[in-house]
Short mmCIF file of C-alpha atoms in Angstrom, two decimals:
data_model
loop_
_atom_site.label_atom_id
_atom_site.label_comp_id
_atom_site.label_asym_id
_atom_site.label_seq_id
_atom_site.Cartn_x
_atom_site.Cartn_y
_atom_site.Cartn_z
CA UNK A 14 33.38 -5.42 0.13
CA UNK A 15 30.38 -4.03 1.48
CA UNK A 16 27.75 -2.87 -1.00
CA UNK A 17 27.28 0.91 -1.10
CA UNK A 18 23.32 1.86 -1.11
CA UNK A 19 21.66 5.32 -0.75
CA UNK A 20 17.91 5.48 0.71
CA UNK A 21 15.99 8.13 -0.99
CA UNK A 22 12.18 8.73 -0.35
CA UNK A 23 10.00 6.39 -2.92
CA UNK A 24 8.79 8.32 -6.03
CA UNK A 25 6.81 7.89 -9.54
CA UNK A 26 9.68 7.32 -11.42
CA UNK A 27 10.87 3.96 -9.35
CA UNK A 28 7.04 2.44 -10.01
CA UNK A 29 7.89 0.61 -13.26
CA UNK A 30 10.90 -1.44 -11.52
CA UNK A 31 9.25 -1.80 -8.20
CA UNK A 32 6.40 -3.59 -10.10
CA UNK A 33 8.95 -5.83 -11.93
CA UNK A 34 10.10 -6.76 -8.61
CA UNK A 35 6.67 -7.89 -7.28
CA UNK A 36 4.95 -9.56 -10.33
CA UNK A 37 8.88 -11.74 -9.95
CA UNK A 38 7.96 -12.30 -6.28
CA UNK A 39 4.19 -13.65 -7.53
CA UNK A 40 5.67 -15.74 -9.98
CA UNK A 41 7.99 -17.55 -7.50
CA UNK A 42 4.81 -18.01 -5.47
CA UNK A 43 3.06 -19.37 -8.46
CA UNK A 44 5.68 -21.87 -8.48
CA UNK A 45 4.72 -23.15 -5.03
CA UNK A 46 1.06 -22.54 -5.12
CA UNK A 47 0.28 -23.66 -8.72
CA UNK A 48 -3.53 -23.14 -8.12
CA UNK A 49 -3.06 -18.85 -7.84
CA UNK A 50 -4.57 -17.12 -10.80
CA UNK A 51 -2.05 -17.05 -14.13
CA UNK A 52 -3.44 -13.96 -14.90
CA UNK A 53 -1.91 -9.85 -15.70
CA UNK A 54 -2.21 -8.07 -12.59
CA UNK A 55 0.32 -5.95 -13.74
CA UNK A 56 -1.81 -3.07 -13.66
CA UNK A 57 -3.74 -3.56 -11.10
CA UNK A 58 -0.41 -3.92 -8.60
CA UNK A 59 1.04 -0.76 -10.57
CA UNK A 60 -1.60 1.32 -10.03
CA UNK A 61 -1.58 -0.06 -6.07
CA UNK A 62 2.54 0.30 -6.16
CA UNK A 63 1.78 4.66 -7.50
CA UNK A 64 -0.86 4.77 -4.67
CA UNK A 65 0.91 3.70 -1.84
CA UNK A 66 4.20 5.52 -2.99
CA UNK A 67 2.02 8.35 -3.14
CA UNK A 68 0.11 8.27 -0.19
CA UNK A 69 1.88 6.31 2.20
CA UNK A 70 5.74 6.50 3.52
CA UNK A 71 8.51 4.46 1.41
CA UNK A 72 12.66 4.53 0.79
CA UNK A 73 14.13 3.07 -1.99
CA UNK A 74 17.63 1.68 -2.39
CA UNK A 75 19.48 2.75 -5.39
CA UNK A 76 23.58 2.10 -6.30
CA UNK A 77 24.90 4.37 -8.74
CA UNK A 78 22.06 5.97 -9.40
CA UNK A 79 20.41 2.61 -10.37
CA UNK A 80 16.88 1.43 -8.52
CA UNK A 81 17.73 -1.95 -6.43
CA UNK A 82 15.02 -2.25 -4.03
CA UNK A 83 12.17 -0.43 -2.25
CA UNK A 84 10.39 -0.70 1.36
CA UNK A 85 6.74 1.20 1.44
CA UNK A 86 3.75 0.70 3.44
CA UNK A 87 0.54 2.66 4.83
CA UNK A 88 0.49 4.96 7.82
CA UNK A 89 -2.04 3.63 10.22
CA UNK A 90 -2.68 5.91 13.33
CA UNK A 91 -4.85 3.09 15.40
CA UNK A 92 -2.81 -0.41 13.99
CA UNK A 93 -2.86 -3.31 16.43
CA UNK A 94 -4.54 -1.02 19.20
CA UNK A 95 -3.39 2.64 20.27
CA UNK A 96 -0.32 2.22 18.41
CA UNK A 97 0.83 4.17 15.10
CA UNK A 98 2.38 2.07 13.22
CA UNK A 99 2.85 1.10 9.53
CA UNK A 100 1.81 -2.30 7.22
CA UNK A 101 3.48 -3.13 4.28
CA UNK A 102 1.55 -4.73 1.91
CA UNK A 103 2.30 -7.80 -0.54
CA UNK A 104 3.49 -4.97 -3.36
CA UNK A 105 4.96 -2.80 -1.00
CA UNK A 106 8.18 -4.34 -1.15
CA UNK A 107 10.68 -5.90 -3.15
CA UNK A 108 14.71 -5.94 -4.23
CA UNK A 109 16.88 -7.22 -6.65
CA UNK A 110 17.73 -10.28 -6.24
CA UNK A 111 21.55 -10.02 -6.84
CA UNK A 112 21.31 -7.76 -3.16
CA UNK A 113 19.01 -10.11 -1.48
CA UNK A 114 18.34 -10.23 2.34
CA UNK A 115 21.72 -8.31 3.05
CA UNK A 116 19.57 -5.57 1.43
CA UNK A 117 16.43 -5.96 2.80
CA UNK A 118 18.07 -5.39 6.34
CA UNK A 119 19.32 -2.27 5.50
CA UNK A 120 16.24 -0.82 3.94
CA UNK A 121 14.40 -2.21 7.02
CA UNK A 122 17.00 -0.71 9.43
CA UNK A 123 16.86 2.72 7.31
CA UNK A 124 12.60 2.62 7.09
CA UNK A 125 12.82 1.74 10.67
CA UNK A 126 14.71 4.53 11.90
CA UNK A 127 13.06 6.71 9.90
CA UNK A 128 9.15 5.67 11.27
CA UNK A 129 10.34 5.33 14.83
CA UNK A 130 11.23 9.53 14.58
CA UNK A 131 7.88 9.83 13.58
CA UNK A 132 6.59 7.85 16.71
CA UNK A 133 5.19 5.36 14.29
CA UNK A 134 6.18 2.02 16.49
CA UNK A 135 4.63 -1.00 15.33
CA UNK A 136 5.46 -2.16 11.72
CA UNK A 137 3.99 -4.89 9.72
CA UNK A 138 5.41 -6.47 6.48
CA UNK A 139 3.35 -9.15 4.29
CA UNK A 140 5.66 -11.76 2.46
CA UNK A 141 4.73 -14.36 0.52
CA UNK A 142 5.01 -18.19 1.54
CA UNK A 143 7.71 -18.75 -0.48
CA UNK A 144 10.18 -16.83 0.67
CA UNK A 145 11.04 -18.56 4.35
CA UNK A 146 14.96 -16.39 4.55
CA UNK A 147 13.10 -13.49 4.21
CA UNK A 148 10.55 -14.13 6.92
CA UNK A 149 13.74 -15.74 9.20
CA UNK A 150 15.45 -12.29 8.44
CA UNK A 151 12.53 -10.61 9.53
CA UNK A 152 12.15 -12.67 12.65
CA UNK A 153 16.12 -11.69 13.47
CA UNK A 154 15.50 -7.80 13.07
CA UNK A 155 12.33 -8.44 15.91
CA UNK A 156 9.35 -9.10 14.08
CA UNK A 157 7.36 -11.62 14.92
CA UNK A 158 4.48 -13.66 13.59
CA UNK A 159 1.08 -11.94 13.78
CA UNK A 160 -1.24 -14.03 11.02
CA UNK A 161 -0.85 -16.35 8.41
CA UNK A 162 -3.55 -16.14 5.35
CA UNK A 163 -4.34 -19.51 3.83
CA UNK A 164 -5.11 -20.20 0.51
CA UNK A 165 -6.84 -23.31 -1.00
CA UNK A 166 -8.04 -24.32 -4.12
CA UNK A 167 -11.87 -23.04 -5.11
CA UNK A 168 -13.75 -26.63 -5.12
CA UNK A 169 -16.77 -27.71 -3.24
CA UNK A 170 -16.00 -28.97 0.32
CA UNK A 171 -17.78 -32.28 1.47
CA UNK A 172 -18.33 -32.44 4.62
CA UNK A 173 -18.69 -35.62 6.94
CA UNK A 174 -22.41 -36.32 7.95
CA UNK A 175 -20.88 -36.13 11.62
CA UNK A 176 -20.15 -32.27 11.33
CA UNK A 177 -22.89 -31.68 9.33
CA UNK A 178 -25.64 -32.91 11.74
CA UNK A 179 -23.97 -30.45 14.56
CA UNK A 180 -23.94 -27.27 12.27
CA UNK A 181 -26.97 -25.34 13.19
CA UNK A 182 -29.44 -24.64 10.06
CA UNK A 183 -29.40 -20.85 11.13
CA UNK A 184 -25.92 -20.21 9.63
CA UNK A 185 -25.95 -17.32 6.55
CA UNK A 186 -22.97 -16.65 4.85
CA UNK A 187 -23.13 -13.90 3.31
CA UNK A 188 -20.85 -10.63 1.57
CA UNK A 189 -20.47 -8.59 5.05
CA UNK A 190 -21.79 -5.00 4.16
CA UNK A 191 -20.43 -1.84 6.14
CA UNK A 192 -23.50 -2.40 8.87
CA UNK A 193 -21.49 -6.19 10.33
CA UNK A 194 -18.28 -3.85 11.12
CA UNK A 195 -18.99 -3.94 15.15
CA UNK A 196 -19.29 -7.68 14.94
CA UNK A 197 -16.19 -8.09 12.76
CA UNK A 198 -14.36 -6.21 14.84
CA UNK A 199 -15.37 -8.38 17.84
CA UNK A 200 -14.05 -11.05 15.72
CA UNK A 201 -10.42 -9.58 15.67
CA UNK A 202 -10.08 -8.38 19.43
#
């Protein structure tokens, strides 16, 4: 039997059990990458979770009244180009686990239809590494593969006195400021 949801807009009172559901997704990607941070987050991400379901454009799945999963992200007028389109962040997302990916389809199809009516086209979800059937789902409903951040451990890189002769001794690195936008944008196109 098919499991019954209904996909209400995102509000306050789901941001207690949509930031269970994310702080259980960073766990699992503790697991894998045992050098992230053990440290509470949890209100940083909650305070992130009210912002975005109060400024940006999320549905939530609930089943008999309960909260089982939530889809949110940011409007973005110029994203990838001319397109609208919207990006889903790391804590914009989540379900419970009993539902899984079957769920995650739906509230994709539902978010979907509902941003396409609203001419916002191009739609970007952040996952973490761990998850690999929810990125294959994703692939399936026609995303595809844009970036992939990498993360490695903080520690002193050596390297070999081959490169290091060939690196030019005019290199700053530096915290970029708002003046180095042009040239970071240069970067991305």
């Amino acid at each position: 039997m098919k499991n019954k949801f209904d996909f209400v807009q995102v509000k306050i009172d789901y941001v207690d059990a949509a930031l269970d559901m994310v702080l259980n997704a960073y766990i699992k990607e503790r697991q894998l990458i045992s050098y992230l941070p053990d440290a509470d987050f949890s209100n940083s991400v909650k305070n992130s979770i009210k912002y975005l379901f109060e400024n940006g454009s999320g549905f939530a799945a609930v089943m008999n009244n309960e909260f089982v999963g939530f889809l949110s992200g940011y409007k973005v007028d110029n994203f990838f180009g001319q397109n609208k389109g919207i990006y889903c962040p790391l804590y914009g997302h989540g379900v419970n686990s009993e539902y899984g990916l079957s769920l995650y389809a739906e509230l994709y199809r539902y978010a979907a239809e509902q941003w396409v009516q609203e001419e916002y086209m191009t739609h970007a979800i952040t996952v973490f590494t761990y998850d690999t059937p929810l990125v294959d789902m994703l692939f399936w409903q026609g995303f595809g593969l844009r970036c992939i951040d990498s993360i490695r451990q903080t520690s002193v890189l050596r390297l070999p006195s081959s490169l290091t002769s060939s690196i030019s001794s005019g290199i700053e690195i530096r915290k970029a400021v708002a003046e180095d936008a042009d040239i970071l944008s240069d970067i991305h196109i």
